[in-house]
Amino acid sequence: EFQIPTIAADPYYITAGSDGNIWFSEYFRNKIGRISMSGLVAEFPITTSESGPYGIAPGHDGNIWFAENRMNKIGKITPNGIITEFQIPTNESEPFAIASGPDGNLWFTESKGNKIGRITPEVIIAEFSIPTNNSNPHGITAGPDGNVWFTEMSVSKVGRITPEGTITEFLVPTDSSSPAGITAGSDGNIWFTEYSNNKIG
């Protein structure tokens, strides 16, 4: 275990960067952290106060991207620690998780906005409404089929979005299962957690 310099940093999401380091979000301390393989920790304050950095993922551009849950922004941090922030068009969308897509863009869930967002390395943001209202999109991951997959926590569904933005939803067999985390498996399938039902789907 390695101690974070900031007291009560509340580290939440974590990801591996293409620079060989591990990066993580500090939700309540408004920072992005970086730790080397030897355990050396560096922290980088986010310009917007109380932004609530949550999901974090590496981009194909060599930078790390993260969702600012409380301030409606997507952030980018370079391997050297330079942070840039980008406003999401939908107000109070509450971006949650973020993932690098097979198309070279970053994709993120808008838990309150009920949308899936896409941001290109050139910082062009597009948003796509989920057909089911109040679905609470949660986790998101790149699929082996060239699409992006996500969970809909409040309605027990798993969604798929194409690079062009076409969304298809699939009902989880167990009602009120609250699918949350999601990832692509080595078997070519998509795997997800069922938070309220004690199952893996």
GROMACS .gro file of C-alpha atoms in nm:
model
  201
    1GLU     CA    1   0.000   0.000   0.000
    2PHE     CA    2   0.111   0.355  -0.077
    3GLN     CA    3  -0.003   0.664   0.112
    4ILE     CA    4  -0.157   0.955  -0.079
    5PRO     CA    5  -0.009   1.289   0.041
    6THR     CA    6  -0.347   1.463   0.064
    7ILE     CA    7  -0.539   1.361   0.375
    8ALA     CA    8  -0.881   1.204   0.311
    9ALA     CA    9  -0.830   1.225  -0.067
   10ASP     CA   10  -1.113   0.976  -0.127
   11PRO     CA   11  -0.953   0.807  -0.430
   12TYR     CA   12  -1.223   0.642  -0.637
   13TYR     CA   13  -1.158   0.532  -0.997
   14ILE     CA   14  -0.820   0.412  -1.122
   15THR     CA   15  -0.669   0.333  -1.461
   16ALA     CA   16  -0.338   0.253  -1.629
   17GLY     CA   17  -0.187   0.523  -1.850
   18SER     CA   18   0.013   0.472  -2.167
   19ASP     CA   19   0.302   0.650  -1.989
   20GLY     CA   20   0.357   0.348  -1.763
   21ASN     CA   21   0.199   0.510  -1.458
   22ILE     CA   22  -0.130   0.453  -1.278
   23TRP     CA   23  -0.376   0.743  -1.260
   24PHE     CA   24  -0.666   0.792  -1.019
   25SER     CA   25  -0.938   1.042  -0.930
   26GLU     CA   26  -0.968   1.209  -0.588
   27TYR     CA   27  -1.339   1.285  -0.569
   28PHE     CA   28  -1.365   1.507  -0.262
   29ARG     CA   29  -1.022   1.668  -0.286
   30ASN     CA   30  -1.067   1.777  -0.647
   31LYS     CA   31  -0.743   1.633  -0.778
   32ILE     CA   32  -0.608   1.380  -1.025
   33GLY     CA   33  -0.339   1.155  -0.884
   34ARG     CA   34  -0.054   0.970  -1.051
   35ILE     CA   35   0.149   0.688  -0.900
   36SER     CA   36   0.458   0.528  -1.050
   37MET     CA   37   0.536   0.157  -1.035
   38SER     CA   38   0.776   0.234  -0.748
   39GLY     CA   39   0.499   0.404  -0.550
   40LEU     CA   40   0.589   0.769  -0.608
   41VAL     CA   41   0.268   0.975  -0.590
   42ALA     CA   42   0.202   1.310  -0.757
   43GLU     CA   43  -0.122   1.507  -0.738
   44PHE     CA   44  -0.262   1.767  -0.975
   45PRO     CA   45  -0.539   2.009  -0.864
   46ILE     CA   46  -0.831   2.063  -1.101
   47THR     CA   47  -0.893   2.428  -1.182
   48THR     CA   48  -1.270   2.410  -1.128
   49SER     CA   49  -1.340   2.378  -0.756
   50GLU     CA   50  -1.556   2.094  -0.625
   51SER     CA   51  -1.568   1.934  -0.968
   52GLY     CA   52  -1.603   1.581  -0.830
   53PRO     CA   53  -1.366   1.385  -1.058
   54TYR     CA   54  -1.506   1.035  -1.096
   55GLY     CA   55  -1.449   0.803  -1.392
   56ILE     CA   56  -1.103   0.810  -1.547
   57ALA     CA   57  -0.957   0.643  -1.858
   58PRO     CA   58  -0.663   0.664  -2.099
   59GLY     CA   59  -0.725   0.814  -2.441
   60HIS     CA   60  -0.577   0.704  -2.771
   61ASP     CA   61  -0.403   1.043  -2.778
   62GLY     CA   62  -0.172   0.950  -2.488
   63ASN     CA   63  -0.357   1.165  -2.234
   64ILE     CA   64  -0.579   1.069  -1.943
   65TRP     CA   65  -0.944   1.175  -1.954
   66PHE     CA   66  -1.186   1.203  -1.664
   67ALA     CA   67  -1.547   1.291  -1.580
   68GLU     CA   68  -1.619   1.588  -1.352
   69ASN     CA   69  -1.941   1.462  -1.198
   70ARG     CA   70  -2.041   1.769  -0.998
   71MET     CA   71  -1.944   2.042  -1.244
   72ASN     CA   72  -2.067   1.901  -1.574
   73LYS     CA   73  -1.730   1.882  -1.748
   74ILE     CA   74  -1.490   1.638  -1.908
   75GLY     CA   75  -1.128   1.687  -1.815
   76LYS     CA   76  -0.802   1.593  -1.986
   77ILE     CA   77  -0.464   1.565  -1.818
   78THR     CA   78  -0.134   1.520  -2.002
   79PRO     CA   79   0.137   1.283  -1.874
   80ASN     CA   80   0.311   1.596  -1.739
   81GLY     CA   81   0.007   1.699  -1.537
   82ILE     CA   82  -0.143   1.980  -1.746
   83ILE     CA   83  -0.522   1.981  -1.709
   84THR     CA   84  -0.776   2.115  -1.958
   85GLU     CA   85  -1.152   2.110  -1.901
   86PHE     CA   86  -1.442   2.100  -2.145
   87GLN     CA   87  -1.804   2.190  -2.075
   88ILE     CA   88  -2.075   1.935  -2.154
   89PRO     CA   89  -2.365   2.095  -2.350
   90THR     CA   90  -2.642   1.945  -2.133
   91ASN     CA   91  -2.667   2.123  -1.797
   92GLU     CA   92  -2.639   1.914  -1.480
   93SER     CA   93  -2.578   1.597  -1.679
   94GLU     CA   94  -2.365   1.445  -1.400
   95PRO     CA   95  -2.105   1.259  -1.608
   96PHE     CA   96  -2.010   0.940  -1.433
   97ALA     CA   97  -1.791   0.683  -1.608
   98ILE     CA   98  -1.567   0.730  -1.912
   99ALA     CA   99  -1.399   0.488  -2.152
  100SER     CA  100  -1.185   0.495  -2.463
  101GLY     CA  101  -1.385   0.368  -2.758
  102PRO     CA  102  -1.272   0.150  -3.050
  103ASP     CA  103  -1.324   0.454  -3.275
  104GLY     CA  104  -1.048   0.655  -3.106
  105ASN     CA  105  -1.289   0.880  -2.914
  106LEU     CA  106  -1.377   0.900  -2.546
  107TRP     CA  107  -1.728   0.794  -2.443
  108PHE     CA  108  -1.898   0.877  -2.115
  109THR     CA  109  -2.224   0.823  -1.930
  110GLU     CA  110  -2.444   1.113  -1.820
  111SER     CA  111  -2.623   0.968  -1.519
  112LYS     CA  112  -2.869   1.254  -1.471
  113GLY     CA  113  -2.880   1.374  -1.833
  114ASN     CA  114  -2.985   1.022  -1.945
  115LYS     CA  115  -2.744   1.039  -2.235
  116ILE     CA  116  -2.424   0.888  -2.366
  117GLY     CA  117  -2.162   1.145  -2.453
  118ARG     CA  118  -1.876   1.130  -2.701
  119ILE     CA  119  -1.575   1.360  -2.708
  120THR     CA  120  -1.313   1.347  -2.982
  121PRO     CA  121  -0.942   1.420  -2.928
  122GLU     CA  122  -1.015   1.748  -3.110
  123VAL     CA  123  -1.272   1.821  -2.835
  124ILE     CA  124  -1.592   1.793  -3.037
  125ILE     CA  125  -1.868   1.679  -2.802
  126ALA     CA  126  -2.181   1.495  -2.914
  127GLU     CA  127  -2.460   1.358  -2.695
  128PHE     CA  128  -2.703   1.076  -2.763
  129SER     CA  129  -3.030   1.035  -2.570
  130ILE     CA  130  -3.109   0.693  -2.427
  131PRO     CA  131  -3.457   0.576  -2.537
  132THR     CA  132  -3.563   0.472  -2.185
  133ASN     CA  133  -3.627   0.771  -1.956
  134ASN     CA  134  -3.447   0.802  -1.622
  135SER     CA  135  -3.230   0.501  -1.697
  136ASN     CA  136  -2.933   0.627  -1.491
  137PRO     CA  137  -2.650   0.518  -1.725
  138HIS     CA  138  -2.360   0.407  -1.509
  139GLY     CA  139  -2.061   0.202  -1.629
  140ILE     CA  140  -1.924   0.211  -1.984
  141THR     CA  141  -1.671   0.008  -2.182
  142ALA     CA  142  -1.542  -0.055  -2.532
  143GLY     CA  143  -1.675  -0.373  -2.688
  144PRO     CA  144  -1.489  -0.618  -2.915
  145ASP     CA  145  -1.754  -0.557  -3.181
  146GLY     CA  146  -1.647  -0.198  -3.247
  147ASN     CA  147  -1.930  -0.053  -3.037
  148VAL     CA  148  -1.946   0.089  -2.685
  149TRP     CA  149  -2.151  -0.079  -2.413
  150PHE     CA  150  -2.301   0.067  -2.095
  151THR     CA  151  -2.523  -0.020  -1.800
  152GLU     CA  152  -2.856   0.141  -1.715
  153MET     CA  153  -2.871   0.107  -1.339
  154SER     CA  154  -3.226   0.225  -1.267
  155VAL     CA  155  -3.405   0.016  -1.530
  156SER     CA  156  -3.204  -0.309  -1.532
  157LYS     CA  157  -3.080  -0.279  -1.888
  158VAL     CA  158  -2.753  -0.297  -2.078
  159GLY     CA  159  -2.713  -0.060  -2.370
  160ARG     CA  160  -2.505  -0.063  -2.686
  161ILE     CA  161  -2.413   0.244  -2.887
  162THR     CA  162  -2.253   0.242  -3.231
  163PRO     CA  163  -1.981   0.492  -3.332
  164GLU     CA  164  -2.254   0.680  -3.520
  165GLY     CA  165  -2.469   0.707  -3.206
  166THR     CA  166  -2.740   0.444  -3.258
  167ILE     CA  167  -2.849   0.300  -2.923
  168THR     CA  168  -2.997  -0.045  -2.862
  169GLU     CA  169  -3.107  -0.161  -2.518
  170PHE     CA  170  -3.121  -0.513  -2.374
  171LEU     CA  171  -3.325  -0.606  -2.067
  172VAL     CA  172  -3.144  -0.794  -1.791
  173PRO     CA  173  -3.346  -1.111  -1.705
  174THR     CA  174  -3.357  -1.036  -1.333
  175ASP     CA  175  -3.572  -0.735  -1.251
  176SER     CA  176  -3.432  -0.458  -1.026
  177SER     CA  177  -3.080  -0.598  -1.066
  178SER     CA  178  -2.915  -0.252  -1.090
  179PRO     CA  179  -2.639  -0.329  -1.344
  180ALA     CA  180  -2.341  -0.109  -1.259
  181GLY     CA  181  -1.984  -0.194  -1.365
  182ILE     CA  182  -1.919  -0.331  -1.713
  183THR     CA  183  -1.622  -0.463  -1.908
  184ALA     CA  184  -1.532  -0.667  -2.217
  185GLY     CA  185  -1.422  -1.024  -2.152
  186SER     CA  186  -1.155  -1.229  -2.327
  187ASP     CA  187  -1.434  -1.455  -2.458
  188GLY     CA  188  -1.572  -1.178  -2.679
  189ASN     CA  189  -1.871  -1.112  -2.455
  190ILE     CA  190  -1.963  -0.817  -2.232
  191TRP     CA  191  -1.967  -0.879  -1.856
  192PHE     CA  192  -2.136  -0.664  -1.591
  193THR     CA  193  -2.212  -0.650  -1.221
  194GLU     CA  194  -2.567  -0.665  -1.085
  195TYR     CA  195  -2.536  -0.440  -0.782
  196SER     CA  196  -2.874  -0.514  -0.623
  197ASN     CA  197  -2.897  -0.880  -0.711
  198ASN     CA  198  -2.563  -1.030  -0.607
  199LYS     CA  199  -2.496  -1.159  -0.959
  200ILE     CA  200  -2.255  -1.117  -1.249
  201GLY     CA  201  -2.416  -1.093  -1.593
   0.00000   0.00000   0.00000
